[in-house]
mmCIF file of C-alpha atoms in Angstrom:
data_model
loop_
_atom_site.group_PDB
_atom_site.id
_atom_site.type_symbol
_atom_site.label_atom_id
_atom_site.label_comp_id
_atom_site.label_asym_id
_atom_site.label_seq_id
_atom_site.Cartn_x
_atom_site.Cartn_y
_atom_site.Cartn_z
ATOM 1 C CA GLY F 1 5.191 -171.544 2.298
ATOM 2 C CA GLU F 2 3.006 -173.170 4.433
ATOM 3 C CA TRP F 3 1.848 -176.829 4.372
ATOM 4 C CA ASN F 4 -1.292 -178.014 3.045
ATOM 5 C CA LEU F 5 -2.012 -181.555 4.504
ATOM 6 C CA TYR F 6 -4.475 -181.847 1.519
ATOM 7 C CA LYS F 7 -2.098 -182.023 -0.916
ATOM 8 C CA TYR F 8 0.285 -184.115 1.003
ATOM 9 C CA PRO F 9 1.120 -186.933 -1.448
ATOM 10 C CA LEU F 10 0.006 -189.664 1.167
ATOM 11 C CA ASN F 11 -2.756 -187.861 2.419
ATOM 12 C CA PRO F 12 -5.966 -190.764 2.980
ATOM 13 C CA VAL F 13 -8.453 -188.103 1.933
ATOM 14 C CA ARG F 14 -6.939 -187.692 -1.590
ATOM 15 C CA PHE F 15 -9.104 -190.656 -2.838
ATOM 16 C CA ILE F 16 -12.557 -189.196 -1.610
ATOM 17 C CA ASP F 17 -14.232 -186.124 -1.699
ATOM 18 C CA SER F 18 -15.065 -185.388 1.933
ATOM 19 C CA LEU F 19 -14.480 -181.446 1.474
ATOM 20 C CA GLY F 20 -16.805 -181.124 -1.786
ATOM 21 C CA LEU F 21 -13.830 -179.893 -4.223
ATOM 22 C CA LYS F 22 -14.236 -182.120 -6.920
ATOM 23 C CA PHE F 23 -18.079 -181.832 -7.193
ATOM 24 C CA HIS F 24 -19.559 -178.748 -6.908
ATOM 25 C CA VAL F 25 -23.480 -178.878 -6.126
ATOM 26 C CA ASN F 26 -25.364 -176.248 -7.160
ATOM 27 C CA GLY F 27 -27.638 -176.651 -4.435
ATOM 28 C CA ASP F 28 -28.475 -179.256 -1.544
ATOM 29 C CA PRO F 29 -26.073 -181.883 -1.702
ATOM 30 C CA SER F 30 -27.884 -184.343 0.083
ATOM 31 C CA ASP F 31 -29.754 -186.154 -3.325
ATOM 32 C CA PHE F 32 -26.318 -186.020 -4.865
ATOM 33 C CA ASN F 33 -24.329 -187.504 -1.640
ATOM 34 C CA GLN F 34 -27.103 -189.765 -1.224
ATOM 35 C CA ALA F 35 -26.749 -191.199 -4.726
ATOM 36 C CA VAL F 36 -23.172 -191.438 -4.848
ATOM 37 C CA GLU F 37 -23.537 -193.484 -1.331
ATOM 38 C CA TYR F 38 -25.358 -195.995 -3.081
ATOM 39 C CA LEU F 39 -23.634 -196.235 -6.338
ATOM 40 C CA LYS F 40 -20.430 -196.987 -4.246
ATOM 41 C CA GLN F 41 -22.131 -200.377 -3.561
ATOM 42 C CA ASP F 42 -20.886 -201.044 -7.287
ATOM 43 C CA SER F 43 -17.215 -201.986 -7.486
ATOM 44 C CA GLN F 44 -16.870 -200.310 -10.640
ATOM 45 C CA MET F 45 -19.165 -197.187 -9.772
ATOM 46 C CA LYS F 46 -16.937 -197.041 -6.788
ATOM 47 C CA GLU F 47 -13.523 -197.264 -9.103
ATOM 48 C CA THR F 48 -15.214 -194.430 -11.258
ATOM 49 C CA ILE F 49 -16.239 -192.076 -8.442
ATOM 50 C CA ASP F 50 -12.902 -192.299 -6.776
ATOM 51 C CA PHE F 51 -10.948 -191.460 -9.983
ATOM 52 C CA LEU F 52 -13.449 -188.465 -10.354
ATOM 53 C CA SER F 53 -13.053 -187.184 -7.138
ATOM 54 C CA SER F 54 -8.972 -187.705 -7.169
ATOM 55 C CA SER F 55 -9.149 -185.793 -11.031
ATOM 56 C CA GLU F 56 -7.734 -182.405 -11.361
ATOM 57 C CA GLU F 57 -10.651 -181.365 -12.386
ATOM 58 C CA THR F 58 -14.138 -180.336 -10.724
ATOM 59 C CA ILE F 59 -17.131 -181.803 -12.219
ATOM 60 C CA ASN F 60 -20.587 -179.318 -11.574
ATOM 61 C CA ILE F 61 -23.285 -180.974 -10.640
ATOM 62 C CA GLU F 62 -25.962 -178.928 -12.013
ATOM 63 C CA TYR F 63 -29.954 -180.215 -10.765
ATOM 64 C CA ILE F 64 -32.226 -179.506 -13.223
ATOM 65 C CA GLU F 65 -36.087 -179.985 -13.753
ATOM 66 C CA GLY F 66 -36.634 -181.735 -16.711
ATOM 67 C CA THR F 67 -35.127 -185.061 -18.375
ATOM 68 C CA ASN F 68 -32.236 -184.452 -20.313
ATOM 69 C CA VAL F 69 -29.903 -185.536 -17.913
ATOM 70 C CA ARG F 70 -26.404 -185.408 -19.435
ATOM 71 C CA PHE F 71 -22.326 -184.937 -19.420
ATOM 72 C CA ASN F 72 -21.094 -181.471 -21.182
ATOM 73 C CA SER F 73 -17.495 -181.940 -21.728
ATOM 74 C CA ASN F 74 -17.377 -178.315 -22.512
ATOM 75 C CA ASN F 75 -17.907 -177.131 -18.817
ATOM 76 C CA MET F 76 -17.221 -180.328 -17.407
ATOM 77 C CA ALA F 77 -20.649 -179.917 -15.857
ATOM 78 C CA ILE F 78 -23.240 -183.228 -15.385
ATOM 79 C CA TYR F 79 -26.571 -181.788 -15.669
ATOM 80 C CA TRP F 80 -28.922 -184.072 -13.389
ATOM 81 C CA ASN F 81 -32.968 -184.572 -12.124
ATOM 82 C CA SER F 82 -32.590 -186.496 -8.709
ATOM 83 C CA ARG F 83 -35.990 -187.420 -9.246
ATOM 84 C CA ALA F 84 -36.228 -188.497 -12.683
ATOM 85 C CA SER F 85 -36.630 -192.071 -12.849
ATOM 86 C CA LEU F 86 -36.010 -194.007 -16.412
ATOM 87 C CA PHE F 87 -38.040 -196.599 -17.358
ATOM 88 C CA CYS F 88 -35.863 -199.851 -18.833
ATOM 89 C CA SER F 89 -39.087 -200.784 -21.095
ATOM 90 C CA THR F 90 -42.441 -199.871 -21.901
ATOM 91 C CA GLU F 91 -44.006 -203.184 -21.428
ATOM 92 C CA LEU F 92 -46.342 -203.632 -18.342
ATOM 93 C CA ASN F 93 -44.594 -204.656 -15.228
ATOM 94 C CA SER F 94 -41.590 -202.775 -16.134
ATOM 95 C CA LYS F 95 -39.514 -201.478 -13.757
ATOM 96 C CA SER F 96 -37.366 -198.247 -13.828
ATOM 97 C CA GLN F 97 -33.874 -197.131 -12.772
ATOM 98 C CA SER F 98 -33.296 -195.104 -10.143
ATOM 99 C CA PRO F 99 -32.173 -191.397 -10.876
ATOM 100 C CA ALA F 100 -28.432 -192.263 -9.008
ATOM 101 C CA LEU F 101 -28.147 -194.800 -11.166
ATOM 102 C CA GLY F 102 -28.915 -192.061 -14.047
ATOM 103 C CA LEU F 103 -26.067 -190.071 -12.028
ATOM 104 C CA GLY F 104 -23.556 -193.124 -12.418
ATOM 105 C CA HIS F 105 -24.165 -193.108 -16.117
ATOM 106 C CA GLU F 106 -22.916 -189.831 -16.511
ATOM 107 C CA PHE F 107 -19.919 -190.299 -14.053
ATOM 108 C CA ALA F 108 -18.794 -192.780 -16.392
ATOM 109 C CA HIS F 109 -18.991 -190.475 -19.370
ATOM 110 C CA ALA F 110 -16.858 -187.870 -17.101
ATOM 111 C CA GLN F 111 -14.527 -190.188 -16.208
ATOM 112 C CA TYR F 112 -13.811 -191.577 -19.864
ATOM 113 C CA TYR F 113 -13.643 -187.998 -21.316
ATOM 114 C CA LEU F 114 -10.844 -187.585 -18.742
ATOM 115 C CA LEU F 115 -8.962 -190.715 -19.334
ATOM 116 C CA ASP F 116 -8.924 -190.174 -23.607
ATOM 117 C CA LYS F 117 -10.789 -187.094 -24.687
ATOM 118 C CA GLU F 118 -9.917 -187.844 -28.421
ATOM 119 C CA ASN F 119 -11.351 -191.430 -28.240
ATOM 120 C CA PHE F 120 -14.030 -190.148 -25.933
ATOM 121 C CA MET F 121 -14.953 -187.515 -28.925
ATOM 122 C CA ALA F 122 -14.728 -190.592 -31.917
ATOM 123 C CA LEU F 123 -17.098 -192.586 -29.590
ATOM 124 C CA LEU F 124 -19.390 -189.861 -29.495
ATOM 125 C CA SER F 125 -19.333 -189.178 -33.448
ATOM 126 C CA ARG F 126 -19.938 -192.753 -34.230
ATOM 127 C CA THR F 127 -23.446 -193.174 -34.643
ATOM 128 C CA ASP F 128 -25.194 -196.927 -33.402
ATOM 129 C CA LYS F 129 -28.631 -197.962 -34.110
ATOM 130 C CA LYS F 130 -29.743 -198.984 -30.615
ATOM 131 C CA TYR F 131 -28.129 -196.531 -28.589
ATOM 132 C CA GLU F 132 -27.349 -193.224 -30.464
ATOM 133 C CA ASN F 133 -23.761 -193.743 -30.313
ATOM 134 C CA LYS F 134 -20.801 -195.762 -29.537
ATOM 135 C CA GLU F 135 -20.125 -193.690 -26.139
ATOM 136 C CA GLU F 136 -23.798 -194.184 -25.011
ATOM 137 C CA ALA F 137 -23.473 -198.188 -26.206
ATOM 138 C CA ARG F 138 -20.052 -198.266 -24.358
ATOM 139 C CA VAL F 139 -21.534 -196.383 -21.212
ATOM 140 C CA ILE F 140 -24.961 -198.710 -21.341
ATOM 141 C CA THR F 141 -23.757 -202.167 -21.884
ATOM 142 C CA ILE F 142 -20.694 -201.988 -20.115
ATOM 143 C CA ILE F 143 -20.483 -200.116 -16.964
ATOM 144 C CA GLU F 144 -24.483 -198.945 -16.545
ATOM 145 C CA SER F 145 -25.833 -202.391 -16.751
ATOM 146 C CA ARG F 146 -23.230 -204.236 -14.625
ATOM 147 C CA ALA F 147 -24.143 -201.551 -11.904
ATOM 148 C CA ALA F 148 -27.800 -201.842 -12.308
ATOM 149 C CA LYS F 149 -27.410 -205.850 -11.622
ATOM 150 C CA THR F 150 -25.303 -205.164 -8.467
ATOM 151 C CA LEU F 151 -27.729 -202.805 -7.649
ATOM 152 C CA GLY F 152 -30.706 -205.057 -8.290
ATOM 153 C CA GLU F 153 -32.139 -202.337 -10.914
ATOM 154 C CA CYS F 154 -33.070 -203.462 -14.398
ATOM 155 C CA THR F 155 -31.092 -202.831 -17.390
ATOM 156 C CA ARG F 156 -31.855 -201.188 -20.845
ATOM 157 C CA GLY F 157 -31.296 -201.917 -24.485
ATOM 158 C CA ALA F 158 -32.028 -198.972 -25.966
ATOM 159 C CA HIS F 159 -30.729 -194.952 -25.307
ATOM 160 C CA SER F 160 -33.671 -193.119 -26.644
ATOM 161 C CA GLY F 161 -37.277 -193.233 -26.519
ATOM 162 C CA LEU F 162 -38.305 -194.692 -22.712
ATOM 163 C CA PRO F 163 -40.178 -192.714 -20.932
ATOM 164 C CA PHE F 164 -39.072 -191.145 -17.534
ATOM 165 C CA TYR F 165 -41.034 -190.943 -14.466
ATOM 166 C CA ARG F 166 -41.001 -188.431 -11.429
ATOM 167 C CA VAL F 167 -40.347 -190.510 -7.894
ATOM 168 C CA ASP F 168 -39.656 -188.846 -4.576
ATOM 169 C CA GLY F 169 -35.800 -189.360 -3.987
ATOM 170 C CA PRO F 170 -32.754 -190.489 -5.647
ATOM 171 C CA LEU F 171 -32.866 -194.150 -5.120
ATOM 172 C CA GLN F 172 -36.563 -194.558 -5.730
ATOM 173 C CA THR F 173 -37.936 -196.885 -8.715
ATOM 174 C CA MET F 174 -41.426 -197.239 -10.133
ATOM 175 C CA LYS F 175 -42.978 -200.400 -11.826
ATOM 176 C CA ILE F 176 -45.456 -199.711 -14.735
ATOM 177 C CA THR F 177 -48.779 -201.511 -13.435
ATOM 178 C CA GLY F 178 -51.375 -200.010 -16.158
ATOM 179 C CA THR F 179 -51.324 -197.697 -19.223
ATOM 180 C CA PRO F 180 -51.498 -194.277 -19.267
ATOM 181 C CA GLU F 181 -54.078 -191.798 -20.064
#
């Protein structure tokens, strides 16, 4: 057989996804790439992205229009709206998280699933009053909140019931400046 330099064990490209082989984006990858570079400013998010990039699994990134952003372990897909900014609170002057941070949140689910499928499924099945389930609690309180602080974004204290707002790009955030009509 022929040499495949991309499978060479000392290949420096192995830990980055410069060819887009580990993330399959169902459309223009610009927003995705911008979000990934932004998230890498946080060391834990960078480790998560590097892990997923070097994994045997390909993660499908499916752009969606709505707000049902999620990771689906059955088809190894992250459903992401690069224009959906999630508010951390409904209080006046509250800020939102960027769509990029939402993507990072889903990356954390995907990483844990690949590291420990059994425990991932166990955490998903254990309910939690504030965070819906223990897996959401783990990601929000340990990974997402740290990245939010590093990136200068707000942190949230619950999983559901918070409004989304449409923004113009994956790194944009908003601020509640008045009451909705």
